[in-house]
PDB file of C-alpha atoms in Angstrom:
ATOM      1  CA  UNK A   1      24.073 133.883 157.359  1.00 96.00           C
ATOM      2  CA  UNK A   2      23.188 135.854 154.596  1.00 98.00           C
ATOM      3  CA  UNK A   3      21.478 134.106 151.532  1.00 98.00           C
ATOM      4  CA  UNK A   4      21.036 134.845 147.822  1.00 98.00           C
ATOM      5  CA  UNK A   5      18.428 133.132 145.600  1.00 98.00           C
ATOM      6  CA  UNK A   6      18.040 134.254 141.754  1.00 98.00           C
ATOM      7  CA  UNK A   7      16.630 132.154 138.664  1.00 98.00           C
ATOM      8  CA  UNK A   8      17.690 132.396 134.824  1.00 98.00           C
ATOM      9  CA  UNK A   9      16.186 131.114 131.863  1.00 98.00           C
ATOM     10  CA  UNK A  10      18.935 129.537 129.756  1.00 98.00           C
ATOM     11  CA  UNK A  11      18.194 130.461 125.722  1.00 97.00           C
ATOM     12  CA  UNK A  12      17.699 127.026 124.267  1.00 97.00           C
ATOM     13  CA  UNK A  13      20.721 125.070 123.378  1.00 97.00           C
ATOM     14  CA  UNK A  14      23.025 127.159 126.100  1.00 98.00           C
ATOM     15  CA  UNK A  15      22.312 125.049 128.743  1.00 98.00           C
ATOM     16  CA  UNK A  16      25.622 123.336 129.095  1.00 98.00           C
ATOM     17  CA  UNK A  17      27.572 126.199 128.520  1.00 98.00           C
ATOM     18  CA  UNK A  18      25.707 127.849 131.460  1.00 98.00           C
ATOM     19  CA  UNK A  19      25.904 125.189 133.386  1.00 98.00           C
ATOM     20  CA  UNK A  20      29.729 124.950 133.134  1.00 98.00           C
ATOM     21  CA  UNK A  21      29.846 128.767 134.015  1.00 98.00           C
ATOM     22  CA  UNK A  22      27.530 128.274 137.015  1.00 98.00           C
ATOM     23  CA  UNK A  23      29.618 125.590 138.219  1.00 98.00           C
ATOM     24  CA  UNK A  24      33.284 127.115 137.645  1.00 97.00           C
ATOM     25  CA  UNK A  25      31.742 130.527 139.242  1.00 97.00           C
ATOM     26  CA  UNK A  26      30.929 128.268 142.241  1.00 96.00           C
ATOM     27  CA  UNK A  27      34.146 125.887 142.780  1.00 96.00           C
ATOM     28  CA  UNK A  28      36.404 129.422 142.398  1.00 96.00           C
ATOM     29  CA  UNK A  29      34.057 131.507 144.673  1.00 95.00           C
ATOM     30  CA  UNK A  30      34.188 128.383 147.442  1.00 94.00           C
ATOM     31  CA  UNK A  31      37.780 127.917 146.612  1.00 95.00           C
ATOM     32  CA  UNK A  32      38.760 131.739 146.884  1.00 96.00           C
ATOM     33  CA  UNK A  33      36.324 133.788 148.426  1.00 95.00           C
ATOM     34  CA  UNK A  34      36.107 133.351 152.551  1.00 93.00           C
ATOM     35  CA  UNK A  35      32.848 133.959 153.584  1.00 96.00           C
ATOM     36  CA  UNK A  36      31.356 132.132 150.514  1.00 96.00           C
ATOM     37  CA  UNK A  37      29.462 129.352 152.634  1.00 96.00           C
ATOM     38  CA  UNK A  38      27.386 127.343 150.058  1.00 95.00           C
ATOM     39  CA  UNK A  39      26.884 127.477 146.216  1.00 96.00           C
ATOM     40  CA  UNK A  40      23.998 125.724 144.494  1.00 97.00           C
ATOM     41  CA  UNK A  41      22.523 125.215 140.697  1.00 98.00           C
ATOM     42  CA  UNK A  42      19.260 123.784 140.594  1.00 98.00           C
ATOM     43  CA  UNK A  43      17.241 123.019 137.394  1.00 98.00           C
ATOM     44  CA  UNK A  44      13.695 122.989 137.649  1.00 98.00           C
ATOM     45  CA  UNK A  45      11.905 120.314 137.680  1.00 98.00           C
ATOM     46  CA  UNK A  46       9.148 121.905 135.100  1.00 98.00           C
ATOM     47  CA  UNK A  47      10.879 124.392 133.239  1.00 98.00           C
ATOM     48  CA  UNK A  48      14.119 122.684 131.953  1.00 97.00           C
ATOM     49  CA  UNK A  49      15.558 125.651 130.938  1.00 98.00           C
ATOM     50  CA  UNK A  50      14.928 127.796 134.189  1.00 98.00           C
ATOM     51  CA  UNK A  51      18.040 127.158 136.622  1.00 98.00           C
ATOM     52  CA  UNK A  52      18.246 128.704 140.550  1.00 98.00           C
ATOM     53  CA  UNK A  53      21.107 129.642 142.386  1.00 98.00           C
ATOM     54  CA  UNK A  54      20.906 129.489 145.855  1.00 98.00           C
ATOM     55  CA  UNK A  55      24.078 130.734 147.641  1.00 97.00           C
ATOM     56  CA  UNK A  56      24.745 131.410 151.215  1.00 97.00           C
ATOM     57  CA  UNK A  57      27.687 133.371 152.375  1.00 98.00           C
ATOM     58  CA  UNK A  58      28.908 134.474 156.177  1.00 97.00           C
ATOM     59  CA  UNK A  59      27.436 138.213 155.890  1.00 97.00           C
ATOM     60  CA  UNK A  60      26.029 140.814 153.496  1.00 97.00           C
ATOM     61  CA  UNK A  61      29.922 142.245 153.138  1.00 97.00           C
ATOM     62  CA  UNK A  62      31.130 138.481 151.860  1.00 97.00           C
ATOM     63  CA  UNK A  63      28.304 138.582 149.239  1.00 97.00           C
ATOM     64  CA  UNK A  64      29.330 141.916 148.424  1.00 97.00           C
ATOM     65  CA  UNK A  65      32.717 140.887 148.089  1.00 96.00           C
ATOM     66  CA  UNK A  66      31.907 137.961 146.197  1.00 96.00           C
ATOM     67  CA  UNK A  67      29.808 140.296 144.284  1.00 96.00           C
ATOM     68  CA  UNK A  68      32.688 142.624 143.438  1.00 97.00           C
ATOM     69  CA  UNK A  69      35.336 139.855 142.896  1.00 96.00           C
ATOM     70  CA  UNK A  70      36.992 138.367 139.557  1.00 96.00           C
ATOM     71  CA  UNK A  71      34.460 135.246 139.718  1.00 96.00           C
ATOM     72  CA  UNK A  72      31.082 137.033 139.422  1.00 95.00           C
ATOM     73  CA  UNK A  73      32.697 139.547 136.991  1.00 96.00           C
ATOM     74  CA  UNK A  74      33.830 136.243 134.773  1.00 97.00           C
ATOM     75  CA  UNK A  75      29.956 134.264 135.398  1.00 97.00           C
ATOM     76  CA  UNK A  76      28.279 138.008 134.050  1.00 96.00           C
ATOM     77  CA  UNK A  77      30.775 138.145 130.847  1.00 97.00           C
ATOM     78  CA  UNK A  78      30.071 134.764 130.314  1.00 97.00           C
ATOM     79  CA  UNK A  79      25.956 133.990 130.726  1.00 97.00           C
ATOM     80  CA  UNK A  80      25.024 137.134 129.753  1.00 96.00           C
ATOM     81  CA  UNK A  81      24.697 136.374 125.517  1.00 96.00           C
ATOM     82  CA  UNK A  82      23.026 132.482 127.229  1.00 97.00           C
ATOM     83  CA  UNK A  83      20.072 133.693 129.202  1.00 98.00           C
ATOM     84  CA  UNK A  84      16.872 135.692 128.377  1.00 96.00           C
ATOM     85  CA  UNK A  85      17.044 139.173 129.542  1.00 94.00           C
ATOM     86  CA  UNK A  86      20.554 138.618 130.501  1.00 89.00           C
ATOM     87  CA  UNK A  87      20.057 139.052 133.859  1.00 90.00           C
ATOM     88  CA  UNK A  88      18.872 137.040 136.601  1.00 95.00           C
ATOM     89  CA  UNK A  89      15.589 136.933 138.517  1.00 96.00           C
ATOM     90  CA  UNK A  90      15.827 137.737 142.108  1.00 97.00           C
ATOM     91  CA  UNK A  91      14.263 135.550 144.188  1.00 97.00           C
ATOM     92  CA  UNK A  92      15.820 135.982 147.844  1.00 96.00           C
ATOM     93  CA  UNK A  93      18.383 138.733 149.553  1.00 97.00           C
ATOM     94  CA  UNK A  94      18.335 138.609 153.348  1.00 98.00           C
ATOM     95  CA  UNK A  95      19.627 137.339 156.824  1.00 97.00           C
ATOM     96  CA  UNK A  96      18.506 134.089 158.077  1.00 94.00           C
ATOM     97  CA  UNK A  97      16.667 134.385 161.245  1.00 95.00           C
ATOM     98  CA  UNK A  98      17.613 132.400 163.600  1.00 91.00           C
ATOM     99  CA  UNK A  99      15.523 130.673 166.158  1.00 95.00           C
ATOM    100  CA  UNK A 100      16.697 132.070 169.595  1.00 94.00           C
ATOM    101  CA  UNK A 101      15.335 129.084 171.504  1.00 94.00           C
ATOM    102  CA  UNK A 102      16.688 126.862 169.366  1.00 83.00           C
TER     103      UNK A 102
END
C-alpha cells in the first residue's frame, strides 16, 4: 500500500470552506478513483487551524492517478486562496512495509 501524509494551515476563518473541499475531494476520489484505499482529514488537536491528510491508495501509479485526476485538480483550485503558502506540507510518501512473518 502506498501512503500519503501532508498538513495545511487553514488562513483563519477558511476552515469550513476547507474542510468541505477536503471532504468532497475525498468522497469523489473513493467514489471514482480505484486504487484510492482510504481518505482522512484530521485537525490537530493543538493547532486548530493545522489539518492532515492521511490517504492510502493500492500503489504509487493509483496516487499518481489520483494525483493527475479531475478531483485533486478541483481540491488545488479550491484551497489554494484558504491555506498559508498554498501548498501543503509533506509529511509521508512511501510503501508500507510489510511484516513478512506476520
Amino acid at each position: 500500500m502506498y501512503h500519503v501524509a501532508v498538513y495545511f494551515d487553514v488562513k483563519p476563518g477558511k476552515v469550513d470552506e476547507f474542510i468541505a473541499a477536503s471532504h468532497l475531494d475525498g468522497r469523489e476520489s473513493n467514489a471514482n478513483e480505484p486504487g484510492t484505499l482510504r481518505f482522512e482529514l484530521i485537525q490537530d488537536e493543538e493547532k486548530p487551524n493545522r489539518f492532515y491528510l492521511n490517504e492510502g491508495y493500492e500503489s504509487l501509479e493509483a496516487f499518481n492517478t489520483h494525483a493527475a485526476g479531475p478531483y485533486f485538480k478541483q481540491f488545488f483550485d479550491t484551497i489554494v486562496p484558504l491555506v498559508e503558502g498554498g501548498e501543503p506540507t509533506w509529511l509521508i510518501r512511501g510503501n508500507r512495509v510489510e511484516d513478512p512473518s506476520a
